[in-house]
Amino acid sequence: MMKYKLSILLLLVSILNAEIKECFLVENKTEFIGCLESEVKKSDSVKDTNFLASIYVNDKEYEKAIKLYEKSVEKGDVKAMYYLGGIYNEALKDYDKALYWFERSYEYNYKDSSAFVAEILSKKFNNNQEAVKNYLQKRIDANDSKAYEFLGAYEYNLKNYKKAIDYYKKAVKAYNSPQAMYAIGSIYYQHLKDTNKGMKWLKKASKLQHPDGVYSVGFIYKDKKEYKKAIEWFNKALDLGVKGSHYAISECYRKMGEFDKAKEQYLKMVKEGNIKGYREIGVMYSLYPEIKDEIKEMKWYERGIEARDGSAAAAAAVGFRDKKDYENFLKYNKIAYSLGYAGGANEIAYYYLRTVKDEKKAIEWGKRANRLGDPMFLKFLKNIGVYDE
């Protein structure tokens, strides 16, 4: 049940099409947004549409963002429902609309949504616990069984874990909810530290093909260092379409020292559209003494850069920073920024602030990172009294 913040709405630029990435070469902010708007109209892609919407959110142009996310919803995008809930909750304080969108996304098994339904109800009823529970009980009385799960989420937010489990069990009894089974298993494992009960409930959810339940069973086995069993469950999660399964499998193979098999999984990530697999192969060659090889490491970072993954360029820059080769450090972070990766701009900003002692250039690069939706460096400068705009 992860917390949602508007500051993390910015989607990873690696998922965008090549034409949109060219917009990051534009220096002027107005022209940058104009370029994005033009390319989004041409591509009509949900991913690109959501990215532009996230830029609008960062600039507090919420109505423009809402229109774009609603366009994505019309194409069946559940994430856009979730993002709409976030805008109405955090930015516009319209709790009825926030409830509507989070509940819609929850219907499509977006697991974090129930936590926000609970949070919004607290705000809607001014933290009056009795009023929240009465409201949800009325929904239960009107045969809205999902309200049991929202009561469970509400008690979860209050850290009343045993009460939360009781409500989730009622949801299981009422309609055999796999989401509720998953929630019970997660609470037992993460908060009550009862691995056996956690595993029992997660496996119950798994029998009903709950994707996150299956993945979580794999995660527990990985945590227990039972990597072969973990791989078996991650493969099941893969069959259910859980993103991140190839990465999880590759991690297991890395822990087992089977680096060729780990590499195969990273390449499968790439084949399925996650170009960060190239970067991960490079990182593997940098971390493990058994296979450490700077030439191969850079080869795979370059493959990532060719595929337009800014994080691969940033990973390459780290090695040059460690060797104090600042010329190449700057070169690769500038490439990262040109591919839309805010971390590249932030690294350059910190370099100018701490190493070169050039506050003007540090601010300039901090602004570039902010333009990509990452305001952290500028906030840091404000906190130390260097920047006051």
Short mmCIF file of C-alpha atoms in Angstrom, two decimals, residues 126-307:
data_model
loop_
_atom_site.label_atom_id
_atom_site.label_comp_id
_atom_site.label_asym_id
_atom_site.label_seq_id
_atom_site.Cartn_x
_atom_site.Cartn_y
_atom_site.Cartn_z
CA ASN A 126 -12.60 15.50 9.25
CA ASN A 127 -10.84 12.51 10.82
CA ASN A 128 -14.02 11.42 12.59
CA GLN A 129 -13.50 7.66 12.77
CA GLU A 130 -17.07 6.92 13.78
CA ALA A 131 -18.44 8.92 10.83
CA VAL A 132 -16.18 7.08 8.38
CA LYS A 133 -17.20 3.68 9.72
CA ASN A 134 -20.89 4.61 9.71
CA TYR A 135 -20.61 5.76 6.09
CA LEU A 136 -18.97 2.50 5.02
CA GLN A 137 -21.38 0.40 7.10
CA LYS A 138 -24.30 2.04 5.27
CA ARG A 139 -22.68 1.00 2.00
CA ILE A 140 -22.35 -2.56 3.30
CA ASP A 141 -26.01 -2.53 4.33
CA ALA A 142 -26.81 -1.47 0.77
CA ASN A 143 -25.02 -4.62 -0.48
CA ASP A 144 -21.79 -2.83 -1.39
CA SER A 145 -19.47 -5.59 -0.23
CA LYS A 146 -16.38 -3.70 -1.45
CA ALA A 147 -16.91 -1.43 1.55
CA TYR A 148 -15.53 -4.23 3.74
CA GLU A 149 -12.22 -3.82 1.93
CA PHE A 150 -12.29 -0.06 2.37
CA LEU A 151 -12.95 -0.56 6.10
CA GLY A 152 -9.97 -2.88 6.14
CA ALA A 153 -7.86 -0.26 4.40
CA TYR A 154 -9.10 2.39 6.84
CA GLU A 155 -8.04 0.33 9.86
CA TYR A 156 -4.77 -0.43 8.09
CA ASN A 157 -4.05 3.29 7.72
CA LEU A 158 -4.68 3.64 11.47
CA LYS A 159 -2.19 0.80 12.03
CA ASN A 160 -4.96 -1.31 13.56
CA TYR A 161 -3.69 -4.34 11.68
CA LYS A 162 -5.73 -7.02 13.45
CA LYS A 163 -8.96 -5.05 12.92
CA ALA A 164 -7.98 -4.58 9.29
CA ILE A 165 -7.56 -8.33 8.92
CA ASP A 166 -11.01 -8.90 10.46
CA TYR A 167 -12.65 -6.67 7.84
CA TYR A 168 -10.69 -8.20 4.99
CA LYS A 169 -11.77 -11.65 6.17
CA LYS A 170 -15.38 -10.48 5.98
CA ALA A 171 -14.73 -9.48 2.36
CA VAL A 172 -13.34 -12.97 1.73
CA LYS A 173 -16.41 -14.53 3.32
CA ALA A 174 -18.80 -12.24 1.43
CA TYR A 175 -17.42 -12.73 -2.08
CA ASN A 176 -14.14 -14.63 -1.91
CA SER A 177 -12.18 -11.48 -2.71
CA PRO A 178 -8.63 -12.23 -3.92
CA GLN A 179 -7.71 -8.60 -3.24
CA ALA A 180 -8.69 -9.06 0.40
CA MET A 181 -6.70 -12.31 0.60
CA TYR A 182 -3.70 -10.47 -0.79
CA ALA A 183 -4.13 -7.66 1.76
CA ILE A 184 -4.36 -10.14 4.66
CA GLY A 185 -1.22 -11.93 3.50
CA SER A 186 0.67 -8.66 3.11
CA ILE A 187 -0.29 -7.49 6.60
CA TYR A 188 0.78 -10.76 8.21
CA TYR A 189 4.09 -10.75 6.38
CA GLN A 190 5.04 -7.07 6.42
CA HIS A 191 3.58 -5.82 9.69
CA LEU A 192 2.84 -8.74 12.00
CA LYS A 193 6.01 -10.56 10.90
CA ASP A 194 4.17 -13.87 10.61
CA THR A 195 5.67 -15.38 7.47
CA ASN A 196 3.68 -18.61 7.67
CA LYS A 197 0.29 -16.89 7.83
CA GLY A 198 1.41 -14.37 5.24
CA MET A 199 2.39 -17.14 2.86
CA LYS A 200 -0.86 -19.02 3.53
CA TRP A 201 -3.05 -16.05 2.53
CA LEU A 202 -0.90 -15.00 -0.40
CA LYS A 203 -1.09 -18.54 -1.78
CA LYS A 204 -4.89 -18.42 -1.37
CA ALA A 205 -4.93 -15.24 -3.46
CA SER A 206 -2.59 -16.93 -5.94
CA LYS A 207 -4.99 -19.83 -6.46
CA LEU A 208 -7.46 -17.22 -7.72
CA GLN A 209 -4.81 -15.89 -10.12
CA HIS A 210 -4.18 -12.68 -8.18
CA PRO A 211 -1.02 -11.33 -9.90
CA ASP A 212 0.43 -9.48 -6.92
CA GLY A 213 -0.30 -12.44 -4.67
CA VAL A 214 1.72 -14.71 -6.95
CA TYR A 215 4.56 -12.18 -7.19
CA SER A 216 4.60 -11.72 -3.40
CA VAL A 217 4.99 -15.45 -2.82
CA GLY A 218 8.04 -15.28 -5.08
CA PHE A 219 9.31 -12.27 -3.16
CA ILE A 220 9.05 -14.12 0.17
CA TYR A 221 10.97 -17.08 -1.21
CA LYS A 222 13.62 -14.68 -2.54
CA ASP A 223 13.78 -13.02 0.88
CA LYS A 224 14.32 -16.47 2.41
CA LYS A 225 17.10 -17.08 -0.14
CA GLU A 226 15.15 -19.98 -1.65
CA TYR A 227 15.94 -18.73 -5.12
CA LYS A 228 14.78 -21.73 -7.16
CA LYS A 229 11.32 -21.59 -5.58
CA ALA A 230 11.30 -17.81 -6.03
CA ILE A 231 12.05 -18.18 -9.74
CA GLU A 232 9.20 -20.69 -10.08
CA TRP A 233 6.73 -18.20 -8.61
CA PHE A 234 8.11 -15.21 -10.51
CA ASN A 235 7.61 -17.20 -13.71
CA LYS A 236 3.98 -17.71 -12.70
CA ALA A 237 3.71 -13.96 -12.10
CA LEU A 238 5.22 -13.41 -15.53
CA ASP A 239 2.45 -15.52 -17.06
CA LEU A 240 -0.06 -13.22 -15.32
CA GLY A 241 1.57 -10.12 -16.80
CA VAL A 242 3.28 -8.77 -13.68
CA LYS A 243 5.80 -6.13 -14.71
CA GLY A 244 9.11 -6.54 -12.96
CA SER A 245 9.05 -10.34 -13.02
CA HIS A 246 11.98 -10.64 -15.44
CA TYR A 247 13.96 -8.29 -13.21
CA ALA A 248 13.10 -10.33 -10.11
CA ILE A 249 14.13 -13.56 -11.82
CA SER A 250 17.40 -11.99 -12.94
CA GLU A 251 18.11 -10.89 -9.36
CA CYS A 252 17.70 -14.49 -8.20
CA TYR A 253 20.10 -15.72 -10.87
CA ARG A 254 22.60 -13.03 -9.87
CA LYS A 255 22.42 -14.17 -6.24
CA MET A 256 22.98 -17.75 -7.41
CA GLY A 257 26.01 -16.66 -9.46
CA GLU A 258 24.33 -17.70 -12.72
CA PHE A 259 25.14 -14.51 -14.58
CA ASP A 260 24.43 -15.78 -18.10
CA LYS A 261 20.88 -16.66 -17.06
CA ALA A 262 20.52 -13.26 -15.39
CA LYS A 263 21.64 -11.64 -18.63
CA GLU A 264 19.03 -13.65 -20.57
CA GLN A 265 16.30 -12.24 -18.32
CA TYR A 266 17.53 -8.67 -18.76
CA LEU A 267 17.44 -9.13 -22.53
CA LYS A 268 13.89 -10.45 -22.23
CA MET A 269 13.07 -7.23 -20.37
CA VAL A 270 14.36 -5.30 -23.38
CA LYS A 271 12.41 -7.47 -25.81
CA GLU A 272 9.23 -6.66 -23.90
CA GLY A 273 9.94 -2.94 -24.09
CA ASN A 274 11.88 -2.22 -20.89
CA ILE A 275 15.14 -0.90 -22.28
CA LYS A 276 16.60 -0.59 -18.79
CA GLY A 277 17.65 -4.22 -19.18
CA TYR A 278 20.74 -3.01 -21.07
CA ARG A 279 21.72 -0.81 -18.14
CA GLU A 280 21.24 -3.66 -15.68
CA ILE A 281 23.63 -5.88 -17.63
CA GLY A 282 26.20 -3.09 -17.47
CA VAL A 283 25.67 -2.72 -13.73
CA MET A 284 26.12 -6.48 -13.32
CA TYR A 285 29.54 -6.29 -14.99
CA SER A 286 30.49 -3.46 -12.62
CA LEU A 287 29.39 -5.10 -9.35
CA TYR A 288 30.46 -8.73 -9.30
CA PRO A 289 34.19 -9.56 -8.97
CA GLU A 290 33.66 -12.89 -10.78
CA ILE A 291 32.68 -11.13 -14.01
CA LYS A 292 33.87 -7.53 -13.46
CA ASP A 293 34.78 -6.10 -16.85
CA GLU A 294 34.82 -2.35 -17.58
CA ILE A 295 34.81 -2.84 -21.35
CA LYS A 296 31.71 -5.04 -21.25
CA GLU A 297 30.13 -2.72 -18.70
CA MET A 298 30.49 0.28 -21.03
CA LYS A 299 29.38 -1.79 -24.03
CA TRP A 300 26.01 -2.45 -22.40
CA TYR A 301 25.60 1.12 -21.19
CA GLU A 302 26.20 2.24 -24.78
CA ARG A 303 23.56 -0.23 -25.96
CA GLY A 304 21.16 1.37 -23.51
CA ILE A 305 22.05 4.84 -24.75
CA GLU A 306 21.47 3.72 -28.35
CA ALA A 307 18.02 2.57 -27.23
#
